[in-house]
mmCIF file of C-alpha atoms in Angstrom:
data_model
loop_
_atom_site.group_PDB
_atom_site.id
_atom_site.type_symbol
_atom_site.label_atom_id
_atom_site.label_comp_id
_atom_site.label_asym_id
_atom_site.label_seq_id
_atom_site.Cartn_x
_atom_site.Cartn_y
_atom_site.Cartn_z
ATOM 1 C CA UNK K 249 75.409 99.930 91.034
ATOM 2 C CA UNK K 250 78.178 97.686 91.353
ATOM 3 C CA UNK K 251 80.080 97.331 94.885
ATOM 4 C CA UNK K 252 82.604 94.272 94.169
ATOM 5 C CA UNK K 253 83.961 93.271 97.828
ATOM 6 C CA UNK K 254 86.805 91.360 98.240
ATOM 7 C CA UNK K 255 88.151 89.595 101.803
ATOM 8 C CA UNK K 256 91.189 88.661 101.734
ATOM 9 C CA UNK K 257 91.970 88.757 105.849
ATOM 10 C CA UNK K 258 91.594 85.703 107.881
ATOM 11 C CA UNK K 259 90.293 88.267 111.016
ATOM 12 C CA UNK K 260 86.783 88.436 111.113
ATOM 13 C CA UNK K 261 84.593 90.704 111.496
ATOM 14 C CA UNK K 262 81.319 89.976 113.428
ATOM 15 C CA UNK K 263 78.862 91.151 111.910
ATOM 16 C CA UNK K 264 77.362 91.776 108.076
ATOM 17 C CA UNK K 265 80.008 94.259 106.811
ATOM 18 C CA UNK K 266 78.437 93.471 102.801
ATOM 19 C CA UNK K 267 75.350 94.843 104.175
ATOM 20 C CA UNK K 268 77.060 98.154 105.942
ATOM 21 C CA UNK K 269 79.693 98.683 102.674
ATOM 22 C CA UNK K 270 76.751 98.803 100.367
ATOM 23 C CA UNK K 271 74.317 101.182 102.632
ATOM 24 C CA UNK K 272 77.187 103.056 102.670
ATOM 25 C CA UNK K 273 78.645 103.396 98.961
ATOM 26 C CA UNK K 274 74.929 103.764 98.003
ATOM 27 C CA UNK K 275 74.021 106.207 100.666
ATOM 28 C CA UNK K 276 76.827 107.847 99.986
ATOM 29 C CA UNK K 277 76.118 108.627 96.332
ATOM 30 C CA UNK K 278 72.874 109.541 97.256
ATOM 31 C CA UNK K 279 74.236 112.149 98.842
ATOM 32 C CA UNK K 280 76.374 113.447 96.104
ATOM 33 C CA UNK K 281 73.855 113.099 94.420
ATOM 34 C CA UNK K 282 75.710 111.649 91.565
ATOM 35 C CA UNK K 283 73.739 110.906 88.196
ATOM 36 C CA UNK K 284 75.480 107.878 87.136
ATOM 37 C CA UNK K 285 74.808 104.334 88.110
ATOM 38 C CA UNK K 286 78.411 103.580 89.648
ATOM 39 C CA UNK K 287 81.253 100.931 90.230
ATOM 40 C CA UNK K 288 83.125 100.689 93.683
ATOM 41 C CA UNK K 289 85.879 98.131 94.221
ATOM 42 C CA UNK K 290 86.146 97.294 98.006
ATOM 43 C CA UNK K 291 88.886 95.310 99.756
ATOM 44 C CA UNK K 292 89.188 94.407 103.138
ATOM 45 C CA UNK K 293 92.635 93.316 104.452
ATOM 46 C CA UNK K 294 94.662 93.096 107.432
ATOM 47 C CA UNK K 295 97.627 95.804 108.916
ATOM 48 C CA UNK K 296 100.201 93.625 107.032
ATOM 49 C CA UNK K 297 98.836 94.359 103.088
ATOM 50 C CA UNK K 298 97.618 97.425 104.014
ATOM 51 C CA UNK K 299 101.128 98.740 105.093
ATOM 52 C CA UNK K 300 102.981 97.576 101.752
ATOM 53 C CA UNK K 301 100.496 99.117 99.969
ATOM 54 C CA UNK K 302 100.560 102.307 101.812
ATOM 55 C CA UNK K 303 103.974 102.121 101.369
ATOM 56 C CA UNK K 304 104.224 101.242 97.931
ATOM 57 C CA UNK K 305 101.503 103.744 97.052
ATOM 58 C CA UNK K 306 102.604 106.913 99.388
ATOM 59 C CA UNK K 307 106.118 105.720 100.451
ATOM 60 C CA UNK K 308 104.577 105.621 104.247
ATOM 61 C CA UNK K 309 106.161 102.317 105.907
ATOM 62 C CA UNK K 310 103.248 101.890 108.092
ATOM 63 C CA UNK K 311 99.725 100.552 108.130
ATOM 64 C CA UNK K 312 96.584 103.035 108.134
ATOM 65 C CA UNK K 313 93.276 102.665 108.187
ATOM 66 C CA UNK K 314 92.007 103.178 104.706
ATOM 67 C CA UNK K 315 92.946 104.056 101.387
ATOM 68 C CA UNK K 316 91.129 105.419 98.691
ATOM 69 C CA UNK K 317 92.477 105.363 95.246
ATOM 70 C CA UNK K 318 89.956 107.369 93.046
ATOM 71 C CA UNK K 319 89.464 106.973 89.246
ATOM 72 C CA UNK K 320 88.097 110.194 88.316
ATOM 73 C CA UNK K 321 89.734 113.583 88.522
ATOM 74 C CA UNK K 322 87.271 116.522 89.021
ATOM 75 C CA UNK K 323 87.103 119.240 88.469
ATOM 76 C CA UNK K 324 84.808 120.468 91.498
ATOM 77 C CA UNK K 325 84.066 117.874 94.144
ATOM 78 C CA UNK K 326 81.388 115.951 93.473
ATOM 79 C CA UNK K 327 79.987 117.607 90.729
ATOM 80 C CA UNK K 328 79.852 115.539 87.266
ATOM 81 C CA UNK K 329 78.775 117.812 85.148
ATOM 82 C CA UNK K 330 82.124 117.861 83.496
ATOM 83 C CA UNK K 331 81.241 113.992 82.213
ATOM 84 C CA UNK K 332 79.331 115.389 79.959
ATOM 85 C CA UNK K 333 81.398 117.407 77.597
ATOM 86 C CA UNK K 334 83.113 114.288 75.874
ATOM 87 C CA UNK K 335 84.929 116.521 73.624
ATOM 88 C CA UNK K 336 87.001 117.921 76.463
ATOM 89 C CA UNK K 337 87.748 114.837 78.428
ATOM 90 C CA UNK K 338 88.732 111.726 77.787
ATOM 91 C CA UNK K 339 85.467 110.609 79.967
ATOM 92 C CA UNK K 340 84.884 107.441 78.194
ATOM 93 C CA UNK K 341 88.023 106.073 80.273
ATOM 94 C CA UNK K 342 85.418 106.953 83.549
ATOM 95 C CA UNK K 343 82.944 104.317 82.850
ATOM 96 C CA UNK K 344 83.501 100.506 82.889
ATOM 97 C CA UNK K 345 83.033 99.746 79.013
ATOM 98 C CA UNK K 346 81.107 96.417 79.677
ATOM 99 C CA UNK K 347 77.917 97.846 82.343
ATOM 100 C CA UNK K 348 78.539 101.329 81.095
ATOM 101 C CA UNK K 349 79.272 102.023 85.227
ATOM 102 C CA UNK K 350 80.942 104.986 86.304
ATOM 103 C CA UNK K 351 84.080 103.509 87.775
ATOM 104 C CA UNK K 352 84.489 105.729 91.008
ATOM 105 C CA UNK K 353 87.736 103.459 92.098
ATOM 106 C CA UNK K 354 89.096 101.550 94.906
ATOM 107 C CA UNK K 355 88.851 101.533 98.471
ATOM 108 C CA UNK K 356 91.037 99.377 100.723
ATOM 109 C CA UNK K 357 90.680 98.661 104.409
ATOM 110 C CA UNK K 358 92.260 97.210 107.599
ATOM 111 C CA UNK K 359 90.091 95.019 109.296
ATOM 112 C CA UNK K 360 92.461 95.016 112.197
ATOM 113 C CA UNK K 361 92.514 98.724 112.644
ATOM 114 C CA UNK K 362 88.255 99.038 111.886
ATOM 115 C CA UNK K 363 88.328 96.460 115.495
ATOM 116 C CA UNK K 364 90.837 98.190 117.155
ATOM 117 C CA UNK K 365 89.832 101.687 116.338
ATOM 118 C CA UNK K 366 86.039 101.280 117.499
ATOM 119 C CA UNK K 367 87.557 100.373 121.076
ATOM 120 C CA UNK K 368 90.014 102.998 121.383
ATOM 121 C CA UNK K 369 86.830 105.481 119.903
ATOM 122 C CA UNK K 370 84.326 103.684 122.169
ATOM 123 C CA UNK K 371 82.034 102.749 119.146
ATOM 124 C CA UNK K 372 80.974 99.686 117.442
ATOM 125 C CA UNK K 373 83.331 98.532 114.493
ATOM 126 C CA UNK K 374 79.595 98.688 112.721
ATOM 127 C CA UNK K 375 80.420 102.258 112.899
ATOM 128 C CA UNK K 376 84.119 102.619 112.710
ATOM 129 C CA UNK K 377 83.532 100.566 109.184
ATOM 130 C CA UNK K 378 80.914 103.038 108.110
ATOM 131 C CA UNK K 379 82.814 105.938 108.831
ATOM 132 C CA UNK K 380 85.718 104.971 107.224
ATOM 133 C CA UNK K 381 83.767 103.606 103.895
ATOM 134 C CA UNK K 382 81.904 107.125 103.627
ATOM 135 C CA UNK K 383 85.209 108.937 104.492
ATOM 136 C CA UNK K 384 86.804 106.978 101.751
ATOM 137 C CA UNK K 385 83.948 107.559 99.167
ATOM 138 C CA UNK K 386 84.377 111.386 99.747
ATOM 139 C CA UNK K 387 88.111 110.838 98.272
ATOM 140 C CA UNK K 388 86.524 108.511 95.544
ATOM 141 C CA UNK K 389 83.934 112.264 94.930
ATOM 142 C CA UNK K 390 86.831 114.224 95.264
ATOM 143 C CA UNK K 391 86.698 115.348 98.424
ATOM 144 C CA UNK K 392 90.038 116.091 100.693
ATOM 145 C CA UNK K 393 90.899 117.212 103.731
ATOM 146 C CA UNK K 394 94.377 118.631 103.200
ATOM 147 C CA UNK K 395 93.350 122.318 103.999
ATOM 148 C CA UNK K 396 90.892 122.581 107.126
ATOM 149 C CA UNK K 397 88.564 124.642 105.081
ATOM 150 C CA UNK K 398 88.280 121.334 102.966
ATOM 151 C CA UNK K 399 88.411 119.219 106.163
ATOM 152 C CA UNK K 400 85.210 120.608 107.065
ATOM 153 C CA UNK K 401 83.316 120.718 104.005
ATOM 154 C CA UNK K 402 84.382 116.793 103.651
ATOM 155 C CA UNK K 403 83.641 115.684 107.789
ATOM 156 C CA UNK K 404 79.849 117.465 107.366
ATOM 157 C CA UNK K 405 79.116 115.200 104.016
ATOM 158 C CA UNK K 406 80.658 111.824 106.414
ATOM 159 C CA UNK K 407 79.046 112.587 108.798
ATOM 160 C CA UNK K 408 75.448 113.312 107.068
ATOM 161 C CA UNK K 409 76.008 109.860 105.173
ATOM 162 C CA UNK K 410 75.920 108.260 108.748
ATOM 163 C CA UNK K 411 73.265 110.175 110.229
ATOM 164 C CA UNK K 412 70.820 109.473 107.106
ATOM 165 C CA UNK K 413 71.728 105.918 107.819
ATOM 166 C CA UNK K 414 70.822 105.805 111.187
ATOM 167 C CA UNK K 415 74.538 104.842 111.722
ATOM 168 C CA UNK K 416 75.663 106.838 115.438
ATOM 169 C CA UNK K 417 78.202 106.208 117.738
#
């Protein structure tokens, strides 16, 4: 597995986010259960990049938290069993041609809102970076939360990431 991290904020966090972003992405899969050794591009940033790129990206003028841009489109959530019928997908665009990695895609964060979000929550930003790393690996599997029905199904697989992890408020 490849998990390239990228900080390009001068805030810091206190604490060994490389360490929580990889227990994370790997837990995550794990959990998925996905077959494929994988690729995950992580950047953290402040509210400043993370607004023009929300707003480029959605047309939102306004930072959020997270953003997951995913480089696969499923068919079912999570399930990759459509990889494996080349002659109906292009899949060979999935996987990174030089490790043979299955490129899951980006994920892009706001330092500033992981610290001020685990105050307002009354959690650690240990956890508020977690959360919002196996919330935005869901997207990156597929997952949405768009209908509450889907809501659900995606907040139980977040939240069993954490709890395997040992990761709480």
């Amino acid at each position: 597995m490849t998990i390239h991290i990228d900080y390009e904020t001068k805030i810091k966090l206190e604490f060994d986010y490389q360490t929580i972003i990889h227990r994370v992405v790997n837990g995550s899969c794990d959990l998925i259960q996905c077959p494929y050794e994988t690729e995950v591009n992580v950047i953290l940033t402040d509210n400043a990049a993370i607004q023009e790129i929300n707003k480029e990206q959605r047309e939102i003028d306004a930072p959020t938290d997270v953003l997951s841009f995913p480089m696969i489109e499923y068919e079912v959530p999570g399930d990759f069993t459509f990889l494996e019928h080349e002659e109906d997908y292009c899949t060979q665009d999935y996987f990174n041609p030089d490790s043979g990695e299955l490129m899951l895609g980006d994920i892009i964060l706001s330092v500033e809102k992981v610290v001020k979000q685990a105050s307002d929550y009354g959690h650690s930003p240990i956890r508020e970076l977690a959360f919002l790393v196996a919330h935005s690996m869901m997207h990156l599997f597929g997952f949405d939360h768009m209908e509450p029905s889907e809501a659900v199904v995606m907040e139980q697989k977040q939240q069993e990431v954490l709890e395997q992890l040992g990761i709480t408020r």
